[in-house]
Short mmCIF file of C-alpha atoms in Angstrom, two decimals:
data_model
loop_
_atom_site.label_atom_id
_atom_site.label_comp_id
_atom_site.label_asym_id
_atom_site.label_seq_id
_atom_site.Cartn_x
_atom_site.Cartn_y
_atom_site.Cartn_z
CA MET N 1 97.86 157.27 68.67
CA LYS N 2 96.94 155.24 65.57
CA PHE N 3 93.64 153.18 65.60
CA LYS N 4 95.68 149.85 65.68
CA ASP N 5 97.47 150.92 68.87
CA GLN N 6 94.13 152.06 70.51
CA VAL N 7 92.76 148.44 69.78
CA LYS N 8 95.81 146.88 71.10
CA PHE N 9 95.59 149.13 74.23
CA VAL N 10 91.94 148.19 74.75
CA ARG N 11 92.84 144.43 74.57
CA GLN N 12 95.49 144.76 76.93
CA ASN N 13 93.21 146.57 79.39
CA MET N 14 90.44 144.16 79.09
CA LYS N 15 92.58 141.21 80.17
CA LYS N 16 93.08 142.82 83.62
CA ASN N 17 89.69 141.78 84.98
CA LYS N 18 88.53 138.66 82.78
CA MET N 19 85.82 137.56 85.17
CA ARG N 20 84.06 140.97 85.11
CA LEU N 21 84.50 141.15 81.43
CA PHE N 22 83.00 137.58 80.93
CA MET N 23 79.95 138.31 82.99
CA THR N 24 79.33 141.66 81.19
CA ILE N 25 79.64 139.84 77.83
CA LEU N 26 77.34 137.05 79.24
CA ALA N 27 74.63 139.46 80.14
CA THR N 28 74.99 141.02 76.68
CA THR N 29 74.67 137.57 74.92
CA ILE N 30 71.58 136.49 76.88
CA GLY N 31 70.03 139.87 76.08
CA CYS N 32 70.70 139.62 72.34
CA ALA N 33 69.63 135.85 72.34
CA PHE N 34 66.50 136.68 74.11
CA LEU N 35 65.55 139.42 71.52
CA ILE N 36 66.18 137.13 68.52
CA VAL N 37 64.25 134.09 69.78
CA LEU N 38 61.31 136.15 71.12
CA ALA N 39 61.07 137.95 67.64
CA SER N 40 61.66 134.70 65.75
CA VAL N 41 58.27 133.39 67.06
CA GLY N 42 56.57 136.20 65.17
CA PHE N 43 58.46 135.77 62.15
CA GLY N 44 57.96 131.94 62.18
CA LEU N 45 54.23 132.17 62.73
CA HIS N 46 54.04 134.62 59.81
CA LYS N 47 55.99 132.65 57.45
CA SER N 48 54.02 129.40 58.39
CA ILE N 49 50.49 130.88 57.86
CA LYS N 50 51.74 132.88 54.79
CA ASP N 51 53.09 129.58 53.27
CA GLN N 52 50.07 127.62 54.05
CA ILE N 53 47.80 130.32 52.44
CA LEU N 54 50.09 130.34 49.48
CA ASP N 55 50.14 126.50 49.15
CA GLN N 56 46.19 126.24 49.22
CA VAL N 57 45.60 128.75 46.47
CA VAL N 58 46.96 129.84 43.21
CA VAL N 59 49.01 132.79 43.99
CA THR N 60 47.95 134.67 40.77
CA GLU N 61 44.14 133.71 41.20
CA ILE N 62 41.65 136.55 41.73
CA ASP N 63 37.95 135.95 42.60
CA LEU N 64 35.66 138.07 40.65
CA LEU N 65 32.61 138.34 42.81
CA GLY N 66 30.53 140.86 40.71
CA LYS N 67 29.98 144.60 39.72
CA GLU N 68 28.60 147.59 41.48
CA ILE N 69 25.88 149.07 39.50
CA ASP N 70 23.20 152.01 39.88
CA LYS N 71 20.67 149.29 41.10
CA GLY N 72 22.96 147.67 43.51
CA PHE N 73 25.11 144.54 42.79
CA GLN N 74 25.29 142.28 39.69
CA THR N 75 27.02 138.99 39.32
CA PRO N 76 29.30 138.67 36.38
CA ASP N 77 27.72 138.18 32.96
CA GLU N 78 29.32 137.36 29.60
CA LYS N 79 29.78 140.99 28.72
CA ASP N 80 31.94 141.44 32.13
CA ILE N 81 34.12 138.34 31.38
CA GLN N 82 34.80 139.73 27.90
CA GLU N 83 35.79 142.96 29.27
CA VAL N 84 38.06 141.46 32.02
CA LYS N 85 39.69 139.25 29.29
CA GLN N 86 40.78 142.31 27.46
CA MET N 87 42.54 143.95 30.55
CA LYS N 88 46.27 144.13 30.54
CA ASN N 89 48.30 141.48 32.47
CA VAL N 90 45.39 139.28 32.59
CA LYS N 91 46.23 135.56 31.55
CA ALA N 92 42.83 133.89 31.67
CA VAL N 93 39.18 134.08 33.02
CA VAL N 94 37.99 130.85 34.24
CA THR N 95 34.30 130.29 34.80
CA ARG N 96 32.96 127.42 36.79
CA ASN N 97 29.35 125.96 37.32
CA SER N 98 27.95 123.13 39.49
CA ILE N 99 24.65 121.31 39.73
CA HIS N 100 22.79 121.06 43.01
CA ARG N 101 21.57 117.41 42.53
CA GLU N 102 22.30 113.94 43.73
CA VAL N 103 25.01 112.87 41.24
CA ASP N 104 26.76 109.41 41.06
CA ALA N 105 29.82 108.32 39.15
CA SER N 106 30.49 104.82 38.57
CA ILE N 107 33.26 102.66 36.91
CA GLU N 108 32.63 98.96 36.48
CA ASP N 109 30.92 97.72 39.74
CA ARG N 110 32.20 100.94 41.81
CA SER N 111 30.53 104.09 42.45
CA THR N 112 30.84 107.28 44.51
CA ASN N 113 28.87 110.54 45.00
CA ILE N 114 30.36 113.49 43.22
CA SER N 115 29.91 117.18 42.67
CA PRO N 116 30.88 117.82 39.02
CA ILE N 117 32.38 121.14 38.10
CA PHE N 118 31.54 122.59 34.48
CA THR N 119 34.46 124.89 33.28
CA ASN N 120 35.79 126.51 30.12
CA MET N 121 38.71 124.33 29.28
CA GLU N 122 40.33 126.61 26.76
CA GLU N 123 40.90 129.16 29.56
CA VAL N 124 41.98 126.61 32.03
CA GLU N 125 44.49 125.35 29.57
CA LYS N 126 46.14 128.82 29.65
CA VAL N 127 46.55 128.60 33.17
CA LYS N 128 48.22 125.31 32.75
CA ILE N 129 46.94 123.43 35.95
CA ASN N 130 49.29 120.69 37.22
CA LEU N 131 48.33 117.12 36.51
CA SER N 132 49.90 113.99 37.94
CA GLU N 133 48.81 112.02 34.86
CA GLY N 134 47.34 112.45 31.42
CA ARG N 135 46.07 115.73 29.92
CA LEU N 136 43.25 118.29 29.95
CA PRO N 137 40.05 117.45 28.09
CA LYS N 138 39.81 118.51 24.40
CA ASN N 139 35.94 117.75 23.97
CA GLU N 140 32.90 117.66 26.02
CA ASN N 141 32.91 113.98 26.73
CA GLU N 142 36.32 113.99 28.35
CA VAL N 143 36.79 114.72 32.10
CA VAL N 144 39.75 115.38 34.60
CA VAL N 145 39.23 113.84 38.01
CA GLY N 146 40.95 114.71 41.46
CA TYR N 147 44.07 112.74 42.70
CA HIS N 148 41.98 110.57 45.18
CA PHE N 149 38.92 110.01 42.94
CA GLY N 150 39.83 106.45 42.70
CA LYS N 151 40.00 106.07 46.49
CA SER N 152 36.29 106.99 46.67
CA LEU N 153 35.00 104.35 44.32
CA TYR N 154 33.62 101.54 46.39
CA THR N 155 31.84 98.28 45.75
CA GLU N 156 28.41 97.79 47.53
CA ALA N 157 30.28 95.28 49.81
CA GLU N 158 32.94 98.02 50.48
CA LYS N 159 30.35 100.61 51.29
CA GLN N 160 28.81 98.33 53.96
CA GLN N 161 32.20 97.77 55.40
CA MET N 162 32.59 101.51 55.67
CA GLU N 163 29.40 101.91 57.55
CA ASN N 164 30.43 99.34 60.04
CA LEU N 165 33.85 101.08 60.81
CA ASP N 166 34.22 103.45 63.79
CA PRO N 167 35.94 106.83 62.69
CA ASN N 168 37.55 107.09 66.31
CA ASP N 169 39.19 103.62 65.86
CA PRO N 170 43.20 104.13 65.86
CA GLN N 171 43.28 101.68 62.89
CA TYR N 172 40.53 103.39 61.04
CA GLU N 173 42.68 104.37 58.09
CA ASN N 174 44.28 100.97 57.77
CA LYS N 175 40.66 99.24 57.92
CA LYS N 176 39.27 101.43 55.20
CA PRO N 177 38.76 99.94 51.72
CA LYS N 178 41.62 100.88 49.13
CA GLY N 179 38.90 101.81 46.41
CA TYR N 180 39.93 101.60 42.77
CA THR N 181 43.52 100.90 42.61
CA GLY N 182 44.01 100.43 38.75
CA ASN N 183 44.92 103.08 36.14
CA LEU N 184 41.98 105.45 35.68
CA ILE N 185 43.39 107.00 32.57
CA GLY N 186 41.34 105.91 29.62
CA LYS N 187 38.57 104.54 31.78
CA THR N 188 34.90 105.24 30.87
CA VAL N 189 33.06 106.75 33.84
CA ASN N 190 29.25 106.96 33.94
CA MET N 191 27.80 109.93 35.51
CA THR N 192 24.20 109.69 36.61
CA ILE N 193 22.06 112.54 37.89
CA LYS N 194 18.85 111.94 39.75
CA GLN N 195 16.12 114.40 40.58
CA THR N 196 12.28 114.50 41.43
CA VAL N 197 9.92 115.67 38.78
CA ASP N 198 6.26 115.90 39.56
CA GLY N 199 6.53 113.49 42.41
CA LYS N 200 8.61 110.87 40.32
CA GLU N 201 12.31 110.28 40.59
CA VAL N 202 14.00 110.48 37.10
CA GLU N 203 17.49 110.11 36.18
CA LYS N 204 19.85 110.72 33.21
CA SER N 205 23.20 109.23 32.54
CA PHE N 206 26.27 110.66 30.70
CA ASP N 207 29.47 108.86 29.75
CA PHE N 208 32.77 110.28 29.91
CA THR N 209 36.40 109.39 29.30
CA ILE N 210 38.99 110.17 32.09
CA VAL N 211 41.84 111.80 30.24
CA GLY N 212 43.75 113.43 33.22
CA ILE N 213 44.27 113.23 36.96
CA GLN N 214 44.94 116.37 39.05
CA GLU N 215 48.27 116.71 40.95
CA GLU N 216 48.37 115.40 44.50
CA PRO N 217 47.35 118.32 47.02
CA SER N 218 50.37 119.74 48.83
CA ARG N 219 48.71 119.06 52.30
CA ASP N 220 48.50 115.47 53.37
CA TRP N 221 45.04 115.83 54.93
CA ILE N 222 43.46 117.09 51.94
CA GLU N 223 41.66 114.64 49.67
CA ASP N 224 40.93 115.78 46.00
CA MET N 225 37.74 113.98 44.73
CA SER N 226 36.93 116.64 42.01
CA PHE N 227 35.32 115.81 38.63
CA ILE N 228 35.81 118.55 36.18
CA ILE N 229 33.97 118.66 32.82
CA SER N 230 34.09 121.06 29.91
CA ASP N 231 31.40 123.73 30.04
CA LYS N 232 30.29 122.53 26.55
CA LYS N 233 28.48 119.74 28.21
CA TYR N 234 26.77 122.07 30.89
CA LYS N 235 24.04 123.09 28.51
CA GLU N 236 22.83 119.58 27.88
CA VAL N 237 22.99 118.74 31.78
CA LYS N 238 21.14 122.08 32.53
CA GLN N 239 18.31 121.23 30.28
CA PHE N 240 17.72 117.98 32.34
CA THR N 241 18.09 119.72 35.67
CA ASP N 242 15.82 122.68 34.78
CA LEU N 243 13.01 120.00 34.70
CA ALA N 244 12.97 120.15 38.52
CA ALA N 245 14.40 123.82 38.99
CA THR N 246 12.93 125.99 41.63
CA GLU N 247 12.30 129.59 40.93
CA GLU N 248 15.36 130.46 43.18
CA GLU N 249 17.54 128.12 40.86
CA LYS N 250 16.05 129.55 37.62
CA SER N 251 17.14 133.24 38.86
CA ALA N 252 20.63 132.06 40.02
CA PRO N 253 23.76 133.81 38.57
CA LEU N 254 25.02 132.83 35.22
CA TYR N 255 28.10 131.49 36.62
CA ASP N 256 28.79 130.02 40.13
CA GLU N 257 32.43 131.06 40.18
CA VAL N 258 34.50 133.42 38.12
CA LYS N 259 38.16 133.59 38.56
CA VAL N 260 40.67 135.87 36.97
CA TYR N 261 44.22 134.91 36.67
CA ALA N 262 47.16 137.40 36.31
CA THR N 263 50.11 136.93 34.22
CA SER N 264 52.38 136.74 37.36
CA LEU N 265 52.31 137.26 41.13
CA GLU N 266 53.87 140.94 40.59
CA HIS N 267 50.88 141.86 38.51
CA VAL N 268 48.07 140.52 40.84
CA GLN N 269 47.77 143.74 42.87
CA ALA N 270 47.80 145.86 39.72
CA VAL N 271 45.05 143.70 38.31
CA THR N 272 43.02 143.80 41.58
CA ASP N 273 43.24 147.54 41.75
CA GLU N 274 42.27 147.98 38.21
CA LEU N 275 39.10 145.72 38.52
CA LYS N 276 38.14 147.79 41.71
CA GLU N 277 38.54 150.95 39.62
CA LYS N 278 35.98 149.43 37.21
CA GLY N 279 33.56 148.93 39.93
CA TYR N 280 34.12 144.99 40.44
CA ARG N 281 34.07 143.41 43.67
CA VAL N 282 37.21 141.03 43.95
CA PHE N 283 39.03 139.09 46.30
CA SER N 284 42.76 137.92 45.83
CA VAL N 285 45.54 136.46 47.76
CA THR N 286 47.21 139.83 48.08
CA GLU N 287 44.15 141.29 49.85
CA GLU N 288 44.45 138.46 52.35
CA LEU N 289 48.13 138.59 52.70
CA LYS N 290 47.90 142.56 53.09
CA SER N 291 45.85 142.28 56.33
CA LEU N 292 47.96 139.29 57.53
CA ASN N 293 51.27 141.29 56.87
CA LEU N 294 50.00 144.17 58.76
CA PHE N 295 48.87 142.20 61.93
CA PHE N 296 52.32 140.35 61.92
CA LEU N 297 54.28 143.51 61.26
CA VAL N 298 52.69 144.97 64.50
CA LEU N 299 53.30 141.74 66.33
CA LYS N 300 56.87 141.52 65.18
CA ILE N 301 57.60 145.13 66.36
CA GLY N 302 55.99 144.55 69.73
CA LEU N 303 58.01 141.39 70.34
CA ILE N 304 61.21 143.28 69.11
CA PHE N 305 60.38 146.15 71.70
CA VAL N 306 60.08 143.57 74.48
CA GLY N 307 63.18 141.85 73.65
CA THR N 308 65.03 145.18 73.42
CA ILE N 309 64.36 145.65 77.04
CA ALA N 310 66.36 142.69 77.96
CA VAL N 311 69.24 144.27 75.96
CA LEU N 312 68.80 147.54 77.89
CA ILE N 313 69.01 145.46 81.20
CA ALA N 314 72.26 144.06 80.03
CA SER N 315 73.41 147.69 79.37
CA ILE N 316 73.48 148.30 82.94
CA GLY N 317 76.22 145.78 83.30
CA ILE N 318 78.26 147.46 80.58
CA PHE N 319 77.79 150.82 82.18
CA ASN N 320 79.01 149.52 85.45
CA THR N 321 82.00 147.74 83.75
CA MET N 322 83.07 150.72 81.76
CA THR N 323 82.73 153.12 84.90
CA MET N 324 84.85 150.77 86.90
CA ALA N 325 87.44 150.62 83.92
CA VAL N 326 87.64 154.58 83.99
CA THR N 327 88.09 154.39 87.75
CA GLU N 328 90.94 151.79 87.57
CA ARG N 329 92.61 153.57 84.74
CA THR N 330 92.69 156.91 86.25
CA GLN N 331 96.43 157.35 86.31
CA GLU N 332 96.61 155.83 82.69
CA ILE N 333 94.26 158.46 81.50
CA GLY N 334 96.28 161.19 83.44
CA ILE N 335 99.58 159.99 81.68
CA MET N 336 98.01 159.94 78.31
CA LYS N 337 96.75 163.55 78.75
CA ALA N 338 100.05 164.62 80.10
CA ILE N 339 101.82 163.36 76.92
CA GLY N 340 99.26 165.28 74.72
CA ALA N 341 96.50 162.67 74.00
CA GLN N 342 93.47 164.56 72.69
CA PRO N 343 90.08 164.05 74.58
CA SER N 344 88.39 162.55 71.56
CA MET N 345 91.24 159.91 71.24
CA ILE N 346 90.73 158.93 74.95
CA ARG N 347 86.87 158.97 74.38
CA ARG N 348 87.14 156.84 71.27
CA THR N 349 89.43 154.27 73.17
CA PHE N 350 86.64 153.59 75.91
CA LEU N 351 83.81 153.49 73.16
CA ILE N 352 85.84 150.93 71.23
CA GLU N 353 85.96 148.80 74.48
CA SER N 354 82.16 149.06 75.06
CA ALA N 355 81.52 148.38 71.14
CA TRP N 356 83.66 145.22 71.43
CA ILE N 357 81.58 143.80 74.39
CA GLY N 358 78.39 144.56 72.23
CA ILE N 359 80.00 142.80 69.11
CA VAL N 360 81.18 139.74 71.05
CA GLY N 361 77.96 139.54 72.83
CA ALA N 362 75.89 139.93 69.79
CA LEU N 363 77.81 137.32 67.78
CA LEU N 364 77.52 134.81 70.71
CA GLY N 365 73.81 135.71 70.91
CA VAL N 366 73.12 134.91 67.36
CA VAL N 367 74.85 131.69 67.61
CA ILE N 368 72.65 130.65 70.63
CA SER N 369 69.45 131.90 69.24
CA TYR N 370 69.76 129.73 66.21
CA GLY N 371 70.35 126.72 68.40
CA VAL N 372 67.34 127.60 70.55
CA SER N 373 65.28 128.10 67.50
CA ALA N 374 66.14 124.79 66.04
CA LEU N 375 65.23 123.16 69.44
CA CYS N 376 62.04 124.90 69.53
CA ASN N 377 61.00 123.62 66.07
CA GLN N 378 61.70 120.16 67.05
CA ILE N 379 60.39 120.08 70.68
CA ILE N 380 57.19 122.29 70.34
CA PRO N 381 55.37 120.05 67.61
CA MET N 382 56.16 116.92 69.77
CA ILE N 383 54.53 118.46 72.86
CA LEU N 384 51.56 119.58 70.79
CA ASN N 385 51.07 116.37 69.29
CA SER N 386 51.36 114.56 72.59
CA ILE N 387 48.48 116.53 74.19
CA SER N 388 46.36 116.78 70.91
CA ASP N 389 44.27 114.00 69.50
CA SER N 390 45.06 114.78 65.92
CA GLU N 391 48.48 115.26 64.54
CA GLY N 392 49.35 118.81 63.46
CA PRO N 393 51.06 119.93 60.28
CA SER N 394 54.45 118.43 60.20
CA ASP N 395 56.11 121.54 58.35
CA PHE N 396 54.79 124.25 60.69
CA ILE N 397 57.61 126.59 61.73
CA PHE N 398 57.25 128.08 65.17
CA SER N 399 60.58 130.00 65.26
CA TYR N 400 62.19 131.37 62.16
CA ILE N 401 65.39 133.76 62.07
CA PRO N 402 65.52 135.61 58.85
CA PRO N 403 68.92 137.70 58.19
CA SER N 404 67.03 141.01 58.69
CA LEU N 405 66.21 139.98 62.37
CA VAL N 406 69.84 139.04 62.90
CA LEU N 407 71.02 142.47 61.50
CA ILE N 408 68.23 144.22 63.66
CA ALA N 409 69.30 142.54 66.90
CA THR N 410 72.98 143.03 66.14
CA LEU N 411 72.60 146.77 65.54
CA ILE N 412 70.38 147.00 68.77
CA SER N 413 72.90 145.28 70.91
CA ILE N 414 76.04 147.04 69.62
CA GLY N 415 74.11 150.48 69.60
CA VAL N 416 72.94 149.90 73.30
CA ALA N 417 76.63 148.82 74.23
CA VAL N 418 78.07 152.00 72.65
CA ILE N 419 75.47 154.32 74.20
CA SER N 420 76.23 152.57 77.69
CA GLY N 421 79.82 153.28 77.30
CA LEU N 422 79.35 156.96 76.27
CA ARG N 423 78.97 158.40 79.63
CA PRO N 424 81.97 156.66 81.24
CA ALA N 425 83.93 157.70 78.18
CA ILE N 426 83.03 161.38 78.68
CA LYS N 427 84.01 161.12 82.28
CA ALA N 428 87.35 159.84 81.26
CA THR N 429 87.96 162.90 79.14
CA ASN N 430 87.08 165.23 82.03
CA ILE N 431 89.57 163.70 84.51
CA ASN N 432 91.90 166.35 85.82
CA VAL N 433 95.49 165.60 84.91
CA LEU N 434 97.24 166.47 88.24
CA SER N 435 94.63 164.51 90.24
CA ALA N 436 94.76 161.51 88.02
CA LEU N 437 98.59 161.36 88.36
CA ARG N 438 98.17 161.31 92.18
CA ARG N 439 95.62 158.38 91.59
CA GLU N 440 92.67 160.51 92.65
CA ILE N 441 89.38 161.24 90.92
#
């Protein structure tokens, strides 16, 4: 009997008891859908957390914390930075310094407190940070400010208004002053540093021109008030702050932060490994993702295992259906054997039938699971927001079904269905011809 004829024969036999077939397929569908939806929670949480990490950091960024030496640990110095710059696949090495003093920035009659950052602009330009307006500074008297810097500039009257506002007021955001709403590009900003020297408060001012505004943060709740200056100005500023520097401040590291940028994401791990081999302590997004991926791999395997139990329960129905099919078709099997049908052909016929149940159940399960997944992503955030005081991230995915999960669930469902039909199929090949023709088992 040809394969085409076997399929036709199977279809004819399956039509004889439609209700039993329907219930068996339904059990397989529910098992497959449960497996996919359950595992999709692990895939969804993994994807959401991973995306949030990648959104909040530059993916090619590596923090250079210091270097292991014979006497212990040493923070990066200029020699270390030059060594790292010469490494393969290193695009830039950006240094950052800050000053721990009271610092005000003012434009016209508006002012705000800031934490200025001094960095080597030549290296920053290699990284090509995204700006919403303007350009990077080309000299020491130019600055780049954060996207929300203008919002933080208040007049004295607006500062008084802010002090009288209740942060718990539902209309708090609407009642807040709007700050500076004009165009900041080209504006002169006065930075004033205040400190106490020998019991007297002294201050020094520096004028800068705003030439660039950083891109808006990807997360709505993040406010960027940064104030970035070329490190060429740092020496002059440090001469003033050293007048009131403590012994601890004088012995502080040369740089507050040193960040290494790889040429691409693919090279981050290689650069990280090479830095470790040279004795440096580093931290990169790949280090964080490595532990995150391991945790969620174990979680996803566990969820798939639990979901597989549901498919195994459905296999009991397939086993019963196929056993009943063999019992009901005993005489047909006997006739097939009498006319010369091979045992392998008879066995294959029943395995085709059990596989067909698994395939249909898996396909329906996949369709249903996508619907349930979409529903979960709509309903769960609404429930969480209704019971929480603050609104969570709107783009958080609770259930995500990648093609790999569909493939795994489909193979498990079909595999379990075939295995469930294997014992009845073997039983069919062992039926005695004479007994079968007398409609006996």
